[in-house]
């Protein structure tokens, strides 16, 4: 192989396999001499790839962890696997899947060849996620919508889309997208609404037919410290804040693993008890069910409405288990 760039890409692809490659085997694979392999290894090191050489007659090589993340070379199967995985995660506002994941998906899909993009879309269409409380209870969103929004945020490009508000009103919006924010249950777009002349928060699962207009804009100054703070304050203005105080008869790590991260972490009281004091804008009913799903004894210290709701819920559940007539 006499094409140096192509040879370097093939060499890099081989080295990204988690194994040590003897110099002779690399030379055979590339159809060059061992001396050429050594020169190519030096070129990769100059480009920032941390290639480690083992001493010995064979002089084996392998990639190791470095201080920075150099570009990766993916084959077709690897690219499809990563894109499908990112799409599956981005389609649900799952804890830990944040804006960085969506940006990565947007970058990958932008450079995928059409044949691979078709395979990713086919796999996505042929699968269905298992919904339930273990998936975060958030509304699903179309990953293509997320990637379109993420691309316009990065490119500072005006965006048009159809939007349905909470009361069912359908509108068309022209916005200057600022940031995507994940709350752990839902995705939100923070943007400046051009036609209304004000900043707005949009639930991404209510966005349809997003279209990048191609018109660039100069970023405006957000009236909050950051986009996450803007979303939090917007939610607080729209919904009453629920102050929750609960004591669990279980260790703090047990309870933390069974509660959404958006509810915060309980404070240990002793080895077998902990206390959760948090404020949220979720409905009282939803919070009550999340507390019950922790699957341990607990006492609600407040609010009083939560105590009453759980008492009524417990009575209904008890009646539901009572034998019916004739049983």
Short mmCIF file of C-alpha atoms in Angstrom, two decimals:
data_model
loop_
_atom_site.label_atom_id
_atom_site.label_comp_id
_atom_site.label_asym_id
_atom_site.label_seq_id
_atom_site.Cartn_x
_atom_site.Cartn_y
_atom_site.Cartn_z
CA UNK A 1 0.00 0.00 0.00
CA UNK A 2 1.73 3.19 -1.20
CA UNK A 3 -1.01 5.70 -0.25
CA UNK A 4 0.31 7.00 3.08
CA UNK A 5 -2.96 8.58 4.40
CA UNK A 6 -4.95 5.45 3.54
CA UNK A 7 -2.28 3.26 5.11
CA UNK A 8 -2.30 5.35 8.31
CA UNK A 9 -6.07 5.01 8.55
CA UNK A 10 -5.85 1.23 8.12
CA UNK A 11 -3.05 1.06 10.69
CA UNK A 12 -5.10 3.11 13.15
CA UNK A 13 -8.12 0.89 12.59
CA UNK A 14 -6.01 -2.19 13.42
CA UNK A 15 -4.50 -0.60 16.53
CA UNK A 16 -7.94 0.33 17.87
CA UNK A 17 -8.61 -3.39 18.27
CA UNK A 18 -7.89 -4.14 21.98
CA UNK A 19 -4.81 -6.32 21.47
CA UNK A 20 -1.08 -6.02 20.92
CA UNK A 21 0.07 -6.22 17.29
CA UNK A 22 3.53 -7.61 16.47
CA UNK A 23 5.40 -5.41 14.03
CA UNK A 24 5.74 -8.23 11.53
CA UNK A 25 2.00 -8.89 11.51
CA UNK A 26 1.25 -5.22 10.94
CA UNK A 27 3.76 -5.13 8.07
CA UNK A 28 2.09 -8.15 6.45
CA UNK A 29 -1.39 -6.65 6.87
CA UNK A 30 -0.33 -3.35 5.30
CA UNK A 31 1.98 -4.84 2.66
CA UNK A 32 4.97 -2.73 3.75
CA UNK A 33 8.26 -3.22 5.58
CA UNK A 34 8.66 -3.16 9.35
CA UNK A 35 10.66 0.05 8.97
CA UNK A 36 7.67 1.68 7.27
CA UNK A 37 5.44 0.49 10.10
CA UNK A 38 7.77 2.15 12.62
CA UNK A 39 7.66 5.42 10.65
CA UNK A 40 3.87 5.25 10.47
CA UNK A 41 3.68 4.66 14.22
CA UNK A 42 5.76 7.80 14.74
CA UNK A 43 3.37 9.74 12.49
CA UNK A 44 0.38 8.57 14.57
CA UNK A 45 2.14 9.66 17.74
CA UNK A 46 2.73 13.11 16.23
CA UNK A 47 -1.03 13.29 15.56
CA UNK A 48 -1.76 12.62 19.24
CA UNK A 49 -2.45 8.88 19.24
CA UNK A 50 -0.78 7.22 22.28
CA UNK A 51 0.81 4.17 20.69
CA UNK A 52 2.87 2.05 23.08
CA UNK A 53 5.68 -0.17 21.81
CA UNK A 54 6.69 -3.39 23.57
CA UNK A 55 10.32 -4.36 23.64
CA UNK A 56 11.45 -7.58 22.04
CA UNK A 57 12.21 -9.14 18.70
CA UNK A 58 8.68 -8.61 17.38
CA UNK A 59 8.26 -5.08 18.73
CA UNK A 60 4.53 -5.25 19.43
CA UNK A 61 2.33 -2.12 19.34
CA UNK A 62 -0.97 -1.17 20.95
CA UNK A 63 -3.03 1.92 21.69
CA UNK A 64 -3.17 3.02 25.34
CA UNK A 65 -5.12 5.67 27.21
CA UNK A 66 -3.75 9.16 26.62
CA UNK A 67 -4.27 12.65 28.02
CA UNK A 68 -6.61 13.75 25.22
CA UNK A 69 -9.25 12.12 23.02
CA UNK A 70 -7.89 11.80 19.46
CA UNK A 71 -10.24 11.15 16.50
CA UNK A 72 -11.45 7.56 16.19
CA UNK A 73 -11.75 5.47 13.06
CA UNK A 74 -14.90 3.35 13.01
CA UNK A 75 -15.81 0.56 10.64
CA UNK A 76 -19.38 0.24 9.35
CA UNK A 77 -20.59 -2.09 12.09
CA UNK A 78 -19.10 0.03 14.88
CA UNK A 79 -20.60 3.25 13.49
CA UNK A 80 -24.06 1.69 13.20
CA UNK A 81 -23.84 0.23 16.73
CA UNK A 82 -22.87 3.57 18.26
CA UNK A 83 -25.54 5.51 16.36
CA UNK A 84 -28.27 3.05 17.35
CA UNK A 85 -27.16 3.12 20.98
CA UNK A 86 -27.12 6.92 21.11
CA UNK A 87 -30.53 7.10 19.43
CA UNK A 88 -32.00 4.64 21.92
CA UNK A 89 -30.66 6.66 24.83
CA UNK A 90 -31.59 10.02 23.38
CA UNK A 91 -35.16 8.91 22.73
CA UNK A 92 -35.82 8.87 26.49
CA UNK A 93 -34.78 11.48 29.01
CA UNK A 94 -32.78 8.94 30.97
CA UNK A 95 -30.57 10.01 33.88
CA UNK A 96 -27.03 10.51 32.62
CA UNK A 97 -27.98 10.99 28.97
CA UNK A 98 -27.51 14.74 28.62
CA UNK A 99 -26.87 17.33 25.94
CA UNK A 100 -23.36 15.98 25.28
CA UNK A 101 -24.84 12.65 24.15
CA UNK A 102 -27.18 14.39 21.74
CA UNK A 103 -24.32 16.49 20.34
CA UNK A 104 -22.32 13.30 19.77
CA UNK A 105 -25.26 11.74 17.93
CA UNK A 106 -25.69 14.85 15.79
CA UNK A 107 -22.01 14.83 14.82
CA UNK A 108 -22.03 11.11 14.00
CA UNK A 109 -25.20 11.20 11.89
CA UNK A 110 -23.90 14.21 9.98
CA UNK A 111 -20.99 12.20 8.58
CA UNK A 112 -22.63 8.79 8.24
CA UNK A 113 -22.82 7.60 4.62
CA UNK A 114 -26.37 7.26 3.31
CA UNK A 115 -26.15 3.45 3.31
CA UNK A 116 -25.31 3.42 7.03
CA UNK A 117 -27.88 6.09 7.86
CA UNK A 118 -30.50 3.85 6.24
CA UNK A 119 -29.37 0.86 8.34
CA UNK A 120 -29.56 2.92 11.54
CA UNK A 121 -33.07 4.13 10.67
CA UNK A 122 -34.19 0.58 9.84
CA UNK A 123 -32.89 -0.80 13.12
CA UNK A 124 -34.53 2.02 15.04
CA UNK A 125 -37.87 1.45 13.32
CA UNK A 126 -37.72 -2.30 14.00
CA UNK A 127 -37.19 -2.00 17.75
CA UNK A 128 -39.37 -0.83 20.63
CA UNK A 129 -38.11 0.22 24.07
CA UNK A 130 -39.64 -1.30 27.20
CA UNK A 131 -41.33 1.53 29.07
CA UNK A 132 -41.83 1.58 32.81
CA UNK A 133 -40.73 3.27 36.03
CA UNK A 134 -37.23 1.88 35.64
CA UNK A 135 -36.87 3.90 32.42
CA UNK A 136 -37.57 7.25 34.08
CA UNK A 137 -41.28 7.85 33.35
CA UNK A 138 -40.45 10.60 30.87
CA UNK A 139 -42.21 11.18 27.58
CA UNK A 140 -40.40 9.73 24.57
CA UNK A 141 -38.92 12.02 21.95
CA UNK A 142 -37.83 11.43 18.37
CA UNK A 143 -34.00 11.25 18.29
CA UNK A 144 -34.09 12.94 14.87
CA UNK A 145 -35.82 15.89 16.49
CA UNK A 146 -33.12 16.04 19.16
CA UNK A 147 -30.30 15.92 16.64
CA UNK A 148 -31.91 18.65 14.52
CA UNK A 149 -32.30 20.87 17.57
CA UNK A 150 -28.75 20.14 18.73
CA UNK A 151 -27.33 20.98 15.30
CA UNK A 152 -29.10 24.36 15.20
CA UNK A 153 -27.92 25.14 18.73
CA UNK A 154 -24.32 24.42 17.75
CA UNK A 155 -24.58 26.17 14.38
CA UNK A 156 -26.48 29.21 15.77
CA UNK A 157 -29.16 28.71 13.12
CA UNK A 158 -32.79 29.81 13.34
CA UNK A 159 -35.29 26.99 13.70
CA UNK A 160 -38.95 26.53 12.72
CA UNK A 161 -41.23 23.89 14.21
CA UNK A 162 -44.81 23.03 15.12
CA UNK A 163 -45.58 23.09 18.83
CA UNK A 164 -48.47 21.87 20.98
CA UNK A 165 -48.77 23.54 24.40
CA UNK A 166 -49.99 21.86 27.56
CA UNK A 167 -53.60 22.92 26.93
CA UNK A 168 -53.54 21.44 23.42
CA UNK A 169 -53.08 24.71 21.50
CA UNK A 170 -51.13 24.14 18.25
CA UNK A 171 -48.78 26.89 17.07
CA UNK A 172 -45.90 27.43 14.66
CA UNK A 173 -42.70 28.84 16.11
CA UNK A 174 -39.62 30.59 14.75
CA UNK A 175 -36.85 30.59 17.36
CA UNK A 176 -33.17 31.16 17.97
CA UNK A 177 -32.19 27.94 19.82
CA UNK A 178 -29.90 28.41 22.81
CA UNK A 179 -29.50 25.10 24.70
CA UNK A 180 -31.04 21.66 25.21
CA UNK A 181 -31.64 20.69 28.84
CA UNK A 182 -32.43 17.23 30.21
CA UNK A 183 -34.19 17.02 33.59
CA UNK A 184 -33.81 13.23 33.86
CA UNK A 185 -37.46 12.75 32.79
CA UNK A 186 -37.88 15.13 29.86
CA UNK A 187 -35.94 17.19 27.32
CA UNK A 188 -36.44 20.96 27.04
CA UNK A 189 -35.29 23.48 24.44
CA UNK A 190 -34.39 26.95 25.68
CA UNK A 191 -34.77 29.42 22.82
CA UNK A 192 -35.56 33.03 21.97
CA UNK A 193 -38.98 33.19 20.29
CA UNK A 194 -38.47 35.65 17.44
CA UNK A 195 -42.13 36.40 16.73
CA UNK A 196 -43.04 36.81 20.43
CA UNK A 197 -39.88 38.74 21.25
CA UNK A 198 -39.11 36.80 24.43
CA UNK A 199 -37.30 33.76 25.82
CA UNK A 200 -39.25 30.51 26.00
CA UNK A 201 -38.91 26.91 27.22
CA UNK A 202 -40.27 24.18 24.92
CA UNK A 203 -40.85 20.53 25.82
CA UNK A 204 -39.11 18.58 23.06
CA UNK A 205 -41.73 15.80 23.06
CA UNK A 206 -44.25 18.47 21.96
CA UNK A 207 -42.06 19.68 19.08
CA UNK A 208 -42.89 18.41 15.57
CA UNK A 209 -41.45 18.94 12.10
CA UNK A 210 -38.34 20.90 13.16
CA UNK A 211 -36.74 22.67 10.22
CA UNK A 212 -33.36 24.42 10.20
CA UNK A 213 -33.87 27.63 8.18
CA UNK A 214 -30.21 28.23 7.35
CA UNK A 215 -30.43 31.80 8.70
CA UNK A 216 -27.65 32.51 11.18
CA UNK A 217 -28.04 34.70 14.25
CA UNK A 218 -25.88 36.36 16.87
CA UNK A 219 -26.49 34.75 20.27
CA UNK A 220 -28.50 36.84 22.72
CA UNK A 221 -27.77 37.11 26.42
CA UNK A 222 -29.87 34.68 28.44
CA UNK A 223 -31.66 36.37 31.38
CA UNK A 224 -30.46 33.64 33.78
CA UNK A 225 -27.11 32.27 34.86
CA UNK A 226 -27.50 29.25 32.56
CA UNK A 227 -30.10 27.29 30.59
CA UNK A 228 -30.74 24.76 33.39
CA UNK A 229 -31.57 27.60 35.79
CA UNK A 230 -33.88 29.15 33.19
CA UNK A 231 -35.79 25.85 32.80
CA UNK A 232 -36.04 25.40 36.56
CA UNK A 233 -37.43 28.89 37.08
CA UNK A 234 -39.84 28.48 34.15
CA UNK A 235 -41.21 25.27 35.66
CA UNK A 236 -41.53 26.87 39.09
CA UNK A 237 -43.55 29.73 37.63
CA UNK A 238 -45.94 27.36 35.90
CA UNK A 239 -46.40 24.80 38.66
CA UNK A 240 -46.62 24.98 42.45
CA UNK A 241 -43.55 23.79 44.33
CA UNK A 242 -44.02 20.63 46.37
CA UNK A 243 -41.86 20.48 49.53
CA UNK A 244 -41.35 16.83 50.45
CA UNK A 245 -39.98 15.50 53.74
CA UNK A 246 -39.80 11.70 54.09
CA UNK A 247 -38.00 9.32 56.47
CA UNK A 248 -37.10 5.90 55.02
CA UNK A 249 -36.43 2.78 57.09
CA UNK A 250 -33.58 1.79 54.76
CA UNK A 251 -29.95 2.82 54.10
CA UNK A 252 -29.39 5.98 52.05
CA UNK A 253 -27.67 4.15 49.17
CA UNK A 254 -30.63 1.72 48.89
CA UNK A 255 -33.10 4.60 48.62
CA UNK A 256 -30.91 6.67 46.27
CA UNK A 257 -30.69 3.78 43.80
CA UNK A 258 -34.50 3.59 43.63
CA UNK A 259 -35.37 7.28 43.30
CA UNK A 260 -34.98 9.51 40.21
CA UNK A 261 -31.91 11.71 40.53
CA UNK A 262 -34.15 14.76 39.98
CA UNK A 263 -35.59 14.17 43.49
CA UNK A 264 -32.18 14.55 45.09
CA UNK A 265 -30.31 12.29 47.49
CA UNK A 266 -31.48 11.38 51.01
CA UNK A 267 -29.40 12.22 54.06
CA UNK A 268 -28.27 9.23 56.18
CA UNK A 269 -29.64 9.23 59.73
CA UNK A 270 -27.94 6.01 60.79
CA UNK A 271 -26.91 2.71 59.21
CA UNK A 272 -30.50 1.69 58.46
CA UNK A 273 -32.43 4.96 58.11
CA UNK A 274 -32.29 8.09 55.96
CA UNK A 275 -34.29 11.27 55.35
CA UNK A 276 -35.18 12.97 52.08
CA UNK A 277 -35.99 16.67 52.07
CA UNK A 278 -36.50 18.08 48.60
CA UNK A 279 -38.56 20.54 46.57
CA UNK A 280 -39.98 19.69 43.16
CA UNK A 281 -42.67 20.72 40.71
CA UNK A 282 -43.89 17.20 39.98
CA UNK A 283 -47.47 16.27 40.82
CA UNK A 284 -48.22 15.04 44.32
CA UNK A 285 -49.60 11.81 42.86
CA UNK A 286 -46.44 11.07 40.87
CA UNK A 287 -44.16 11.74 43.86
CA UNK A 288 -46.31 9.53 46.09
CA UNK A 289 -46.04 6.62 43.67
CA UNK A 290 -42.27 7.09 43.36
CA UNK A 291 -41.95 6.93 47.15
CA UNK A 292 -43.98 3.73 47.26
CA UNK A 293 -41.81 2.16 44.55
CA UNK A 294 -38.71 2.48 46.76
CA UNK A 295 -40.03 -0.74 48.35
CA UNK A 296 -39.32 -0.08 52.02
CA UNK A 297 -41.12 1.33 55.06
CA UNK A 298 -41.28 5.13 55.11
CA UNK A 299 -42.96 7.98 56.99
CA UNK A 300 -44.14 11.19 55.34
CA UNK A 301 -43.30 14.17 57.54
CA UNK A 302 -44.79 16.58 55.04
CA UNK A 303 -46.68 17.91 53.24
CA UNK A 304 -49.98 17.03 54.91
CA UNK A 305 -51.65 16.61 51.51
CA UNK A 306 -49.18 13.82 50.72
CA UNK A 307 -50.11 12.01 53.93
CA UNK A 308 -53.80 12.23 53.08
CA UNK A 309 -53.30 11.06 49.52
CA UNK A 310 -51.24 8.04 50.59
CA UNK A 311 -53.83 7.13 53.23
CA UNK A 312 -56.63 7.22 50.64
CA UNK A 313 -54.48 5.32 48.14
CA UNK A 314 -53.71 2.62 50.71
CA UNK A 315 -57.40 2.20 51.51
CA UNK A 316 -58.26 1.87 47.81
CA UNK A 317 -55.53 -0.71 47.31
CA UNK A 318 -56.74 -2.65 50.32
CA UNK A 319 -60.29 -2.67 48.97
CA UNK A 320 -58.96 -3.86 45.62
CA UNK A 321 -57.58 -7.00 47.28
CA UNK A 322 -60.78 -7.81 49.17
CA UNK A 323 -62.67 -10.93 47.98
CA UNK A 324 -65.55 -10.19 45.63
CA UNK A 325 -69.15 -11.41 46.07
CA UNK A 326 -69.34 -15.18 46.12
CA UNK A 327 -65.62 -15.71 46.60
#
